[in-house]
Amino acid sequence: MWFPRSLLSSLVVLQVLLGLGSAQFTVVGPGHPLRATVGQDVVLPCHLSPRLDARSLEIRWIRHEISETVHHYRDGEDQYGDQMEEYVGRTELPRDGLPSGRLDLQIVGLRPSDDGQYVCTVQGADLYREATVDLEVTATGSVLHLSLEAYEDGGVRVLCRSAGWYPQPEVLWRDAGGQRVPSVSQRSSADERGLFEFEDVIVVTGKGPGNWSCVVRNSRLSQEQESSLHISAPFFHDARPWMAALGVFFVLWVVFVVLSAYLFWRKVLQSRELAWRKFLLPQNPDVVTLDPTTAHPCLVLSEDCRSVRWGGAYENKPINPDRFTTWACVLGREGFTEGRHCWVVEVEGMVGGFSCWAFGVARKSVEKKGKLEMTPEEGVWGLQNWDWKFEALTSPRTPLSSFLVPSRICVCVDCTEGLVTFINADSGAEIFTFPPAPFDGEIRPWFWVERKRTQLCIGGSSS
């Protein structure tokens, strides 16, 4: 039987529409959990099988646990009326994939709260199909920090702490022989972003001198982060009064010897002719201010952008590629690619001891979202004070004198020679100079502070 060509074409179209109405397709997900890191963008894959044109269908992504809408597409448009508040401005259904049956959902700026199961649903006139997508959100926290807290029960109380983990990590201790040691105290909590911070404590007795290790495991990444602390026998004491007195005498004697040596060498240094000081300590230091668009959400900047301190609370600041989101850092507005530059940084509040601060210079392109290794290889040249440890941020770290840490330090940069020098702004004595190295692009002033007891201020005249 012969049919006109126009009639035959109409029958083909009708057959396709009937096929859609008869639900002759399925919705397919990835079939395995997706894993992504906090702060990254992620695409949740989903498609029709066979790959039909999905532009005329109603597509809705929902959270499985609470059955609320993450993204809604209908009648060729995105529908935002019923979208969950926490996803507003963060989702997109790419239109270029719809003609080939791709229903992918993009989520930007991943948060811990995005963790969980999503459902990709497709609805037509008389059909409903769905597929599930499991999203596992992860975050690796800051470098583990070990410290001796106090004497307790004839031993030494050792604390391990870190922040910025997701999900909640597993913490364990190993003694000098590699055997697991139980904790005596554990504390863990989530911050405003949902990232976990913890403090874990053990008590090391006199029978256990050697290297003690704190190990933190991220179960989803099958990764471990470990930090060790060497505890020598003189740290241990018992309850006998004469032993305690001897320990106090020994500590005072060490302090006296070190302080005497420091004062002697300070006098020697001051007596030398420092011809280079005229260059390194100019009468008019560079004007340096802080760039708020790079500041970590927990940092508080002064109105004139000349000082920074740790605020503690996570402020809701606009996310941009230049903002630090893992480490509590901020860059200066001024960038340098040539010439010689110098400015003074004053440490106000707690300068040494159990303060936690660092400053220097960093590449403009330094890592801001993930783990930051504070070394020249990663684009950071600086000094750091962290719980009685005053050191240069070399790899490995270079210990500096932790007694009488300067409160006013000059940061001096020679872009031509690739030199970074730190100088005591009061005495003119050189603190540390990094080996020459090319900066590979623009560098900026860099600051890091993580405790409320300290504030870093830019300014003051060198003497």
C-alpha positions as a printed Julia matrix, in Angstrom:
463×3 Matrix{Float64}:
  0.0    0.0    0.0
  1.31   3.43  -0.9
  1.24   6.39   1.57
  1.99  10.02   0.85
  5.4   11.12   2.16
  3.86  13.8    4.47
  1.56  11.2    6.03
  4.45   8.81   6.57
  6.45  11.54   8.33
  3.51  12.31  10.59
  3.21   8.64  11.54
  6.91   8.51  12.49
  6.59  11.55  14.75
  3.45  10.12  16.34
  5.25   6.84  17.0
  8.08   8.68  18.8
  5.6   10.6   20.95
  3.74   7.41  21.77
  7.07   5.84  22.68
  7.73   8.63  25.16
  4.21   8.34  26.52
  4.65   4.59  26.92
  7.78   5.15  29.05
 10.09   3.33  26.64
 13.16   4.68  28.42
 14.87   4.56  31.81
 16.8    7.07  33.88
 20.39   6.01  34.56
 22.76   7.23  37.28
 26.52   6.61  37.65
 26.11   3.33  39.53
 28.79   4.21  42.09
 29.29   6.94  44.72
 30.85  10.23  43.6
 33.55  11.77  45.78
 34.43  15.48  45.83
 36.23  17.96  48.09
 34.74  20.89  49.99
 35.03  24.08  47.95
 35.18  22.32  44.58
 32.5   22.22  41.87
 30.9   18.84  41.13
 28.71  17.43  38.35
 26.13  14.75  39.28
 25.7   12.61  36.11
 22.32  11.31  34.97
 20.94  10.43  31.51
 18.06   8.83  29.61
 18.45   5.41  28.04
 18.02   5.34  25.11
 19.36   8.91  24.79
 16.21  10.78  23.77
 15.65  14.54  23.6
 14.72  15.63  27.13
 13.93  19.3   26.5
 10.17  18.76  26.69
 10.26  16.71  29.91
 10.0   17.83  33.53
 13.28  17.22  35.36
 13.65  17.56  39.1
 16.67  16.84  41.34
 15.76  16.26  44.99
 17.51  15.31  48.24
 16.58  11.74  49.07
 16.51  12.08  52.85
 14.21  15.11  53.04
 12.49  15.0   49.6
 13.11  18.71  48.96
 13.97  20.25  45.61
 17.58  20.97  44.67
 16.85  22.01  41.05
 13.67  22.02  38.95
 13.36  22.26  35.13
  9.98  22.4   33.32
  8.55  23.84  30.11
 12.03  24.66  28.86
 12.84  26.86  31.9
 14.42  26.54  35.34
 11.85  26.82  38.14
 13.28  28.36  41.32
 10.12  28.81  43.39
 10.5   25.58  45.37
 14.31  25.34  45.43
 16.01  24.71  48.8
 17.52  27.94  50.15
 21.0   26.49  50.59
 21.22  25.73  46.84
 20.09  29.14  45.57
 22.63  30.4   43.02
 24.69  27.19  43.27
 23.05  24.8   40.78
 22.8   24.54  37.0
 21.24  22.06  34.56
 23.42  22.45  31.43
 21.11  22.96  28.46
 23.56  21.67  25.86
 23.14  18.14  27.18
 19.33  17.95  27.1
 18.97  17.16  23.35
 21.08  14.02  23.86
 19.27  12.96  27.03
 21.85  14.22  29.55
 20.26  15.44  32.8
 23.49  16.31  34.66
 23.32  18.68  37.63
 26.25  20.97  38.48
 26.74  22.18  42.08
 29.34  24.91  42.7
 31.23  25.64  45.91
 30.67  22.26  47.55
 29.75  22.31  51.25
 29.73  19.56  53.91
 25.92  19.84  54.02
 25.81  18.72  50.35
 26.88  15.23  51.42
 24.28  12.52  50.83
 22.0   10.92  48.25
 20.32  12.77  45.39
 17.46  11.6   43.18
 17.25  12.53  39.48
 13.57  12.36  38.48
 11.92  12.64  35.06
  8.19  13.15  34.63
  6.02  13.28  31.52
  2.3   13.26  30.86
  1.78   9.73  32.21
  5.22   8.53  33.3
  7.69   8.9   36.14
 11.23   7.56  36.26
 14.12   8.19  38.67
 17.74   7.28  39.46
 19.81   7.89  42.59
 23.26   9.47  42.85
 25.38   9.16  46.02
 27.67  12.14  46.71
 30.43  11.75  49.3
 31.89  15.07  50.41
 35.39  15.12  51.9
 37.82  17.63  53.39
 41.35  17.11  54.69
 42.09  19.29  57.68
 45.03  21.42  58.73
 48.44  20.07  59.66
 48.34  18.18  62.96
 49.66  20.17  65.89
 51.18  18.34  68.87
 52.02  20.13  72.11
 53.02  19.36  75.69
 50.25  20.73  77.89
 51.11  19.95  81.53
 52.33  17.35  84.0
 49.64  14.9   85.05
 49.65  11.68  87.11
 53.44  11.45  87.06
 53.58  11.86  83.28
 53.3   14.47  80.54
 49.97  15.45  79.02
 50.26  15.55  75.2
 47.59  17.15  73.02
 46.93  16.63  69.29
 44.61  19.04  67.49
 43.55  19.97  63.97
 40.57  21.55  62.17
 38.82  21.52  58.8
 37.95  17.8   58.44
 34.96  16.11  56.84
 33.6   13.64  57.65
 34.63  13.37  61.31
 38.06  11.69  61.25
 39.37   8.8   63.31
 42.19   9.73  65.71
 44.66   7.28  67.22
 48.0    7.39  69.02
 51.1    5.21  68.67
 53.92   4.93  71.19
 57.65   4.74  70.51
 57.29   1.03  69.69
 54.46   1.55  67.21
 51.78   0.17  69.55
 48.37   1.82  69.76
 47.74   3.93  72.89
 44.23   4.86  74.16
 43.26   8.48  74.6
 42.41   9.9   78.02
 40.36  12.77  76.65
 38.64  13.45  73.34
 36.74  16.49  72.08
 35.27  17.0   68.63
 32.87  19.59  67.24
 31.7   21.02  63.93
 32.19  24.66  63.01
 29.72  26.95  61.21
 30.56  25.34  57.86
 30.1   21.79  59.16
 33.83  21.0   59.18
 35.13  19.07  62.19
 37.84  20.15  64.59
 39.18  17.97  67.39
 41.49  17.8   70.39
 42.77  14.42  71.53
 44.91  13.86  74.64
 47.15  11.14  76.04
 49.35  11.03  79.15
 52.91   9.79  78.54
 54.56   8.33  81.64
 58.24   8.15  82.52
 58.57   4.67  81.05
 57.88   5.93  77.58
 60.55   8.37  76.29
 60.86   8.49  72.5
 58.74   9.45  69.5
 54.97   9.53  70.06
 52.72   9.85  67.03
 49.2   11.18  66.48
 47.54   9.62  63.4
 44.34  10.95  61.8
 42.43   8.94  59.21
 39.93  10.15  56.63
 37.88   7.02  56.01
 36.55   8.13  52.63
 39.94   9.01  51.17
 41.79   6.05  52.74
 44.46   8.54  53.76
 46.39   9.1   56.97
 48.01  12.25  58.32
 50.64  11.74  61.0
 52.67  13.98  63.27
 55.29  12.91  65.82
 56.74  14.46  68.95
 59.95  13.36  70.66
 59.73  13.31  74.45
 62.97  12.79  76.32
 63.44  11.43  79.84
 64.13  14.81  81.56
 60.51  15.83  80.94
 59.28  13.14  83.32
 59.17  13.47  87.07
 57.47  11.81  90.02
 55.75  13.22  93.05
 58.9   13.55  95.24
 59.48  17.24  96.15
 63.25  17.18  95.68
 62.83  15.91  92.11
 60.39  18.71  91.33
 62.77  21.27  92.84
 65.67  19.84  90.84
 63.61  20.09  87.69
 62.78  23.74  88.37
 66.44  24.49  89.08
 67.49  22.8   85.83
 64.96  24.8   83.8
 66.04  28.08  85.42
 69.68  27.25  84.76
 68.99  26.57  81.09
 67.04  29.83  80.83
 69.91  31.72  82.46
 72.54  30.23  80.11
 70.46  30.82  76.97
 69.51  34.36  78.02
 73.14  35.2   78.8
 74.25  33.85  75.41
 71.49  35.81  73.69
 72.45  39.08  75.41
 76.14  38.51  74.59
 75.52  37.9   70.89
 73.07  40.79  70.74
 75.78  43.08  72.04
 78.24  41.68  69.48
 75.78  42.17  66.62
 74.95  45.71  67.69
 78.65  46.57  67.73
 79.19  45.49  64.14
 78.97  47.94  61.29
 75.79  47.04  59.38
 76.34  48.85  56.09
 73.47  47.03  54.43
 71.03  48.26  57.08
 70.6   51.57  55.26
 69.04  49.66  52.38
 67.16  47.0   54.28
 65.7   49.44  56.81
 64.64  52.46  54.75
 63.34  55.61  56.41
 60.11  55.36  54.37
 58.86  51.74  54.22
 56.49  50.64  51.44
 52.79  51.31  52.0
 51.15  47.9   52.37
 47.45  47.18  52.97
 45.39  43.99  53.21
 43.13  42.72  50.43
 39.68  41.85  51.94
 38.74  39.75  48.89
 41.44  37.22  49.84
 40.73  37.09  53.61
 39.61  33.79  55.17
 36.02  34.09  56.52
 37.26  33.71  60.13
 39.62  36.7   59.92
 38.69  40.25  60.98
 40.38  43.17  59.17
 40.53  46.74  60.49
 38.7   49.5   58.58
 41.95  50.83  57.14
 43.04  47.28  56.14
 46.29  47.65  58.08
 45.72  44.97  60.75
 44.23  41.45  60.99
 43.15  39.22  63.85
 41.38  35.87  64.34
 37.65  36.4   64.82
 36.7   32.78  65.48
 33.22  32.94  63.9
 32.87  31.95  60.25
 31.43  34.97  58.44
 29.32  34.55  55.32
 31.58  36.23  52.78
 31.28  36.0   48.98
 33.14  33.0   47.58
 35.69  33.88  44.9
 38.79  32.18  43.45
 41.14  34.48  45.39
 39.69  33.89  48.9
 41.45  31.52  51.33
 38.94  28.94  52.59
 41.12  26.34  54.35
 43.93  28.27  56.07
 43.23  31.53  57.93
 45.34  33.66  55.56
 45.07  37.01  53.79
 47.22  38.63  51.08
 48.21  42.26  50.66
 46.68  44.43  47.95
 50.09  45.47  46.65
 51.88  43.08  44.3
 55.57  43.12  43.38
 57.36  41.81  40.3
 60.49  43.98  40.29
 62.59  46.22  42.51
 63.28  46.18  46.23
 60.57  46.59  48.86
 60.39  46.68  52.65
 57.64  47.06  55.27
 57.28  46.63  59.04
 54.91  44.19  60.76
 54.08  44.64  64.44
 52.85  41.66  66.48
 50.43  42.96  69.1
 49.09  41.01  72.08
 50.81  37.68  72.66
 54.02  37.68  70.6
 55.78  34.43  71.55
 54.76  31.52  73.78
 51.48  29.85  72.83
 50.61  32.36  70.1
 49.92  31.2   66.55
 50.89  33.55  63.67
 53.02  33.83  60.55
 53.77  36.44  57.89
 56.05  37.14  54.95
 55.37  37.01  51.2
 53.58  34.58  48.9
 52.91  34.17  45.22
 49.62  35.7   44.13
 48.73  32.24  42.74
 49.41  30.4   46.05
 46.95  27.59  46.92
 43.84  29.04  48.59
 41.21  26.29  48.61
 43.03  23.06  49.47
 45.95  22.03  51.63
 48.67  24.68  51.77
 52.25  23.66  52.47
 53.9   26.82  53.81
 57.26  26.48  52.02
 59.08  28.35  49.23
 58.4   25.37  46.94
 54.66  26.05  47.32
 55.1   29.82  47.01
 55.41  31.02  50.64
 58.44  32.7   52.3
 57.76  33.55  55.93
 58.42  33.35  59.67
 56.11  31.5   62.06
 55.54  31.32  65.81
 53.51  28.31  66.9
 53.41  27.32  70.59
 56.97  28.25  71.63
 58.38  27.36  68.21
 59.75  30.38  66.35
 60.97  29.18  62.95
 61.51  30.02  59.29
 59.09  28.31  56.89
 61.74  26.35  55.01
 61.43  22.66  54.12
 62.22  21.26  56.64
 61.62  24.11  59.12
 64.6   26.18  60.35
 64.37  26.73  64.15
 65.04  30.27  65.38
 65.56  31.55  68.91
 62.23  31.27  70.76
 63.38  33.61  73.55
 62.42  37.28  73.19
 60.7   36.89  69.82
 60.77  40.36  68.15
 57.49  42.23  68.19
 58.49  44.47  65.24
 59.93  42.74  62.2
 60.88  44.16  58.79
 60.02  42.09  55.72
 62.49  42.93  52.91
 62.15  41.65  49.35
 64.52  41.9   46.38
 62.54  40.76  43.32
 65.58  40.96  41.05
 67.76  38.65  43.17
 64.88  36.51  44.49
 65.75  37.29  48.13
 63.5   37.52  51.19
 65.06  38.8   54.44
 63.55  39.32  57.9
 65.14  41.87  60.26
 64.54  42.89  63.87
 63.13  46.39  63.32
 64.34  47.58  66.73
 67.91  46.25  66.83
 68.66  45.97  63.09
 69.83  42.37  63.55
 69.15  39.93  60.73
 66.69  37.21  61.78
 66.71  35.02  58.66
 67.34  35.22  54.91
 65.9   32.64  52.52
 68.24  31.23  49.85
 67.86  33.04  46.5
 65.05  31.62  44.36
 62.99  32.94  41.42
 59.52  34.12  42.43
 57.91  33.06  39.11
 55.39  35.88  38.88
 53.81  38.44  41.17
 54.32  38.14  44.93
 52.31  39.82  47.67
 52.54  40.37  51.43
 51.09  37.33  53.25
 49.66  36.95  56.76
 48.27  34.04  58.84
 46.81  34.16  62.37
 44.65  31.59  64.17
 44.26  32.71  67.78
 42.49  35.67  69.34
 45.44  36.56  71.57
 47.46  38.02  68.66
 46.95  40.77  66.09
 49.25  41.52  63.12
 49.59  45.21  62.21
 51.33  46.77  59.2
 53.19  50.0   59.87
 55.58  51.77  62.19
 58.92  53.28  61.33
 62.12  51.29  61.55
 64.83  52.48  63.92
